[in-house]
């Protein structure tokens, strides 16, 4: 299977190269030239398999330059660290609402689904491309990605990882998760600035040719683990197929029955994976994109107008606080039937004007598959309360956005088809806000998880419970102009 950049249909590369490069030389995103298909006979077979086996099969249908033995081994290693053998279990909430729990990995958020397997895909890709250098992953994080990348790359041979986070821009628990990270090959550093400062600093290091040459003398190569890498997207297709198999197995749906999927969305990676699953032939009718007050995608999917020039809100679902959703570019590429020039022109417009508008025809094509909605913080907290009271389901703030949007969609359309809702984080990861939804009593931040456990009867996941006892390993913070010096000092002395 070959991959092309979303901005030019000419240059094709194999999957190992696409994963190694991350972003295409023309600034576009690697996307498969054609999509593999899932026939009902294959679903019948996958129904009998474990999550790891389903993963190896589906990932293998995209990464054709990897052997099935390699992928089985990677999937086994990556998903053995999850706290349930189901890996991504589907939990029944009501007859037609089923929650796909993606937060059973080591950091209790859905980024683990891809970042636990990416290190294996990346190191194998390097070997396939004949590169023997060590790879150093540089990450600027606003919270969840940094920790998930640290957990994924910690002690993976041939790799190092350095994570920069904004000194005052992450939550206490997110910071604690990062500065207590174990592993001989990890470094975590605060930046005196906001997330944009950290991100800009990392981009500058990537763009520094002299530095790359110097690293190359020491047999080191830089790479990124961000969500535009195809190696992060493909493991996310797996759990939609897996959820469908599970719903067949427990008798919720009949063979061939179409379901809807509702996803709390930020960078558009998770819902795009569901779209690819649909295109492969998985019986999905509609994709419902849920946003918080940063509702740029709601407007875009409904009207074809993408407008990033709007007020930015900090919400109780911070992992969805995004105005430029990178993976929309892949959707445009698919919807224009791989018209790289059209995509490049829209992305140029977004870059220079901060907005673009699709043709009526293209907008209609998107609307025929996607629905969209959004809700504010107050509605989010109300939704947490309602689902707990009515179904005894404890949702985190991100998942609650999706549930609220789904309820509204059903009321508006009357479409009450069986729906899989992606749950992207453990409620204990956002305990203070979730608790606020359930109880009026004031509570200290540090006690929130314990109190939430007492009220709900659910156990605090081990990775969060054990944080308090862990030694802090990283206390350094640097000025934003000193990030390069920090990387140099830590990589080549
Ligand atoms: C990253 C993240 C999202 C958004 O997912 P995208 O693939 O970026 O759309 C939603 N919820 C949580 C908890 C996340 O960490």
Short mmCIF file of N, CA and C in Angstrom, two decimals, residues 1 34-40 42-43 46 57-58 61-62 276-282:
data_model
loop_
_atom_site.label_atom_id
_atom_site.label_comp_id
_atom_site.label_asym_id
_atom_site.label_seq_id
_atom_site.Cartn_x
_atom_site.Cartn_y
_atom_site.Cartn_z
N UNK A 1 0.85 -1.20 0.00
CA UNK A 1 0.00 0.00 0.00
C UNK A 1 0.89 1.25 0.00
N UNK A 34 -5.21 4.08 -1.74
CA UNK A 34 -6.55 3.49 -1.79
C UNK A 34 -6.78 2.84 -0.44
N UNK A 35 -8.04 2.50 -0.15
CA UNK A 35 -8.33 1.93 1.18
C UNK A 35 -8.57 0.43 1.08
N UNK A 36 -8.04 -0.33 2.03
CA UNK A 36 -8.37 -1.75 2.07
C UNK A 36 -9.84 -1.91 2.43
N UNK A 37 -10.41 -3.06 2.15
CA UNK A 37 -11.83 -3.24 2.48
C UNK A 37 -12.00 -4.33 3.54
N UNK A 38 -13.08 -4.19 4.29
CA UNK A 38 -13.44 -5.25 5.25
C UNK A 38 -14.73 -5.87 4.76
N UNK A 39 -14.70 -7.13 4.37
CA UNK A 39 -15.93 -7.82 3.97
C UNK A 39 -16.59 -8.44 5.18
N UNK A 40 -17.86 -8.81 5.02
CA UNK A 40 -18.56 -9.38 6.17
C UNK A 40 -17.91 -10.69 6.61
N UNK A 42 -14.76 -11.23 6.68
CA UNK A 42 -13.63 -10.88 7.54
C UNK A 42 -14.11 -10.47 8.94
N UNK A 43 -15.25 -9.76 8.97
CA UNK A 43 -15.81 -9.41 10.29
C UNK A 43 -16.16 -10.68 11.06
N UNK A 46 -12.94 -11.82 12.43
CA UNK A 46 -12.40 -10.93 13.47
C UNK A 46 -13.20 -11.02 14.77
N UNK A 57 -4.35 -7.42 12.36
CA UNK A 57 -4.95 -7.64 11.03
C UNK A 57 -5.28 -6.30 10.35
N UNK A 58 -5.93 -5.41 11.09
CA UNK A 58 -6.35 -4.15 10.47
C UNK A 58 -5.16 -3.25 10.16
N UNK A 61 -3.42 -4.41 7.11
CA UNK A 61 -4.05 -4.14 5.81
C UNK A 61 -3.65 -2.75 5.28
N UNK A 62 -3.14 -1.89 6.17
CA UNK A 62 -2.64 -0.57 5.74
C UNK A 62 -1.12 -0.55 5.61
N UNK A 276 -12.59 6.48 8.14
CA UNK A 276 -11.86 5.50 7.35
C UNK A 276 -12.45 4.09 7.55
N UNK A 277 -12.85 3.78 8.78
CA UNK A 277 -13.47 2.47 9.04
C UNK A 277 -14.74 2.33 8.20
N UNK A 278 -15.52 3.39 8.13
CA UNK A 278 -16.75 3.38 7.33
C UNK A 278 -16.42 3.17 5.85
N UNK A 279 -15.42 3.90 5.37
CA UNK A 279 -15.04 3.78 3.96
C UNK A 279 -14.51 2.38 3.62
N UNK A 280 -13.92 1.73 4.62
CA UNK A 280 -13.44 0.35 4.40
C UNK A 280 -14.59 -0.64 4.30
N UNK A 281 -15.79 -0.20 4.69
CA UNK A 281 -16.95 -1.08 4.58
C UNK A 281 -17.58 -1.44 5.91
N UNK A 282 -17.06 -0.93 7.01
CA UNK A 282 -17.70 -1.19 8.30
C UNK A 282 -19.07 -0.51 8.27
#
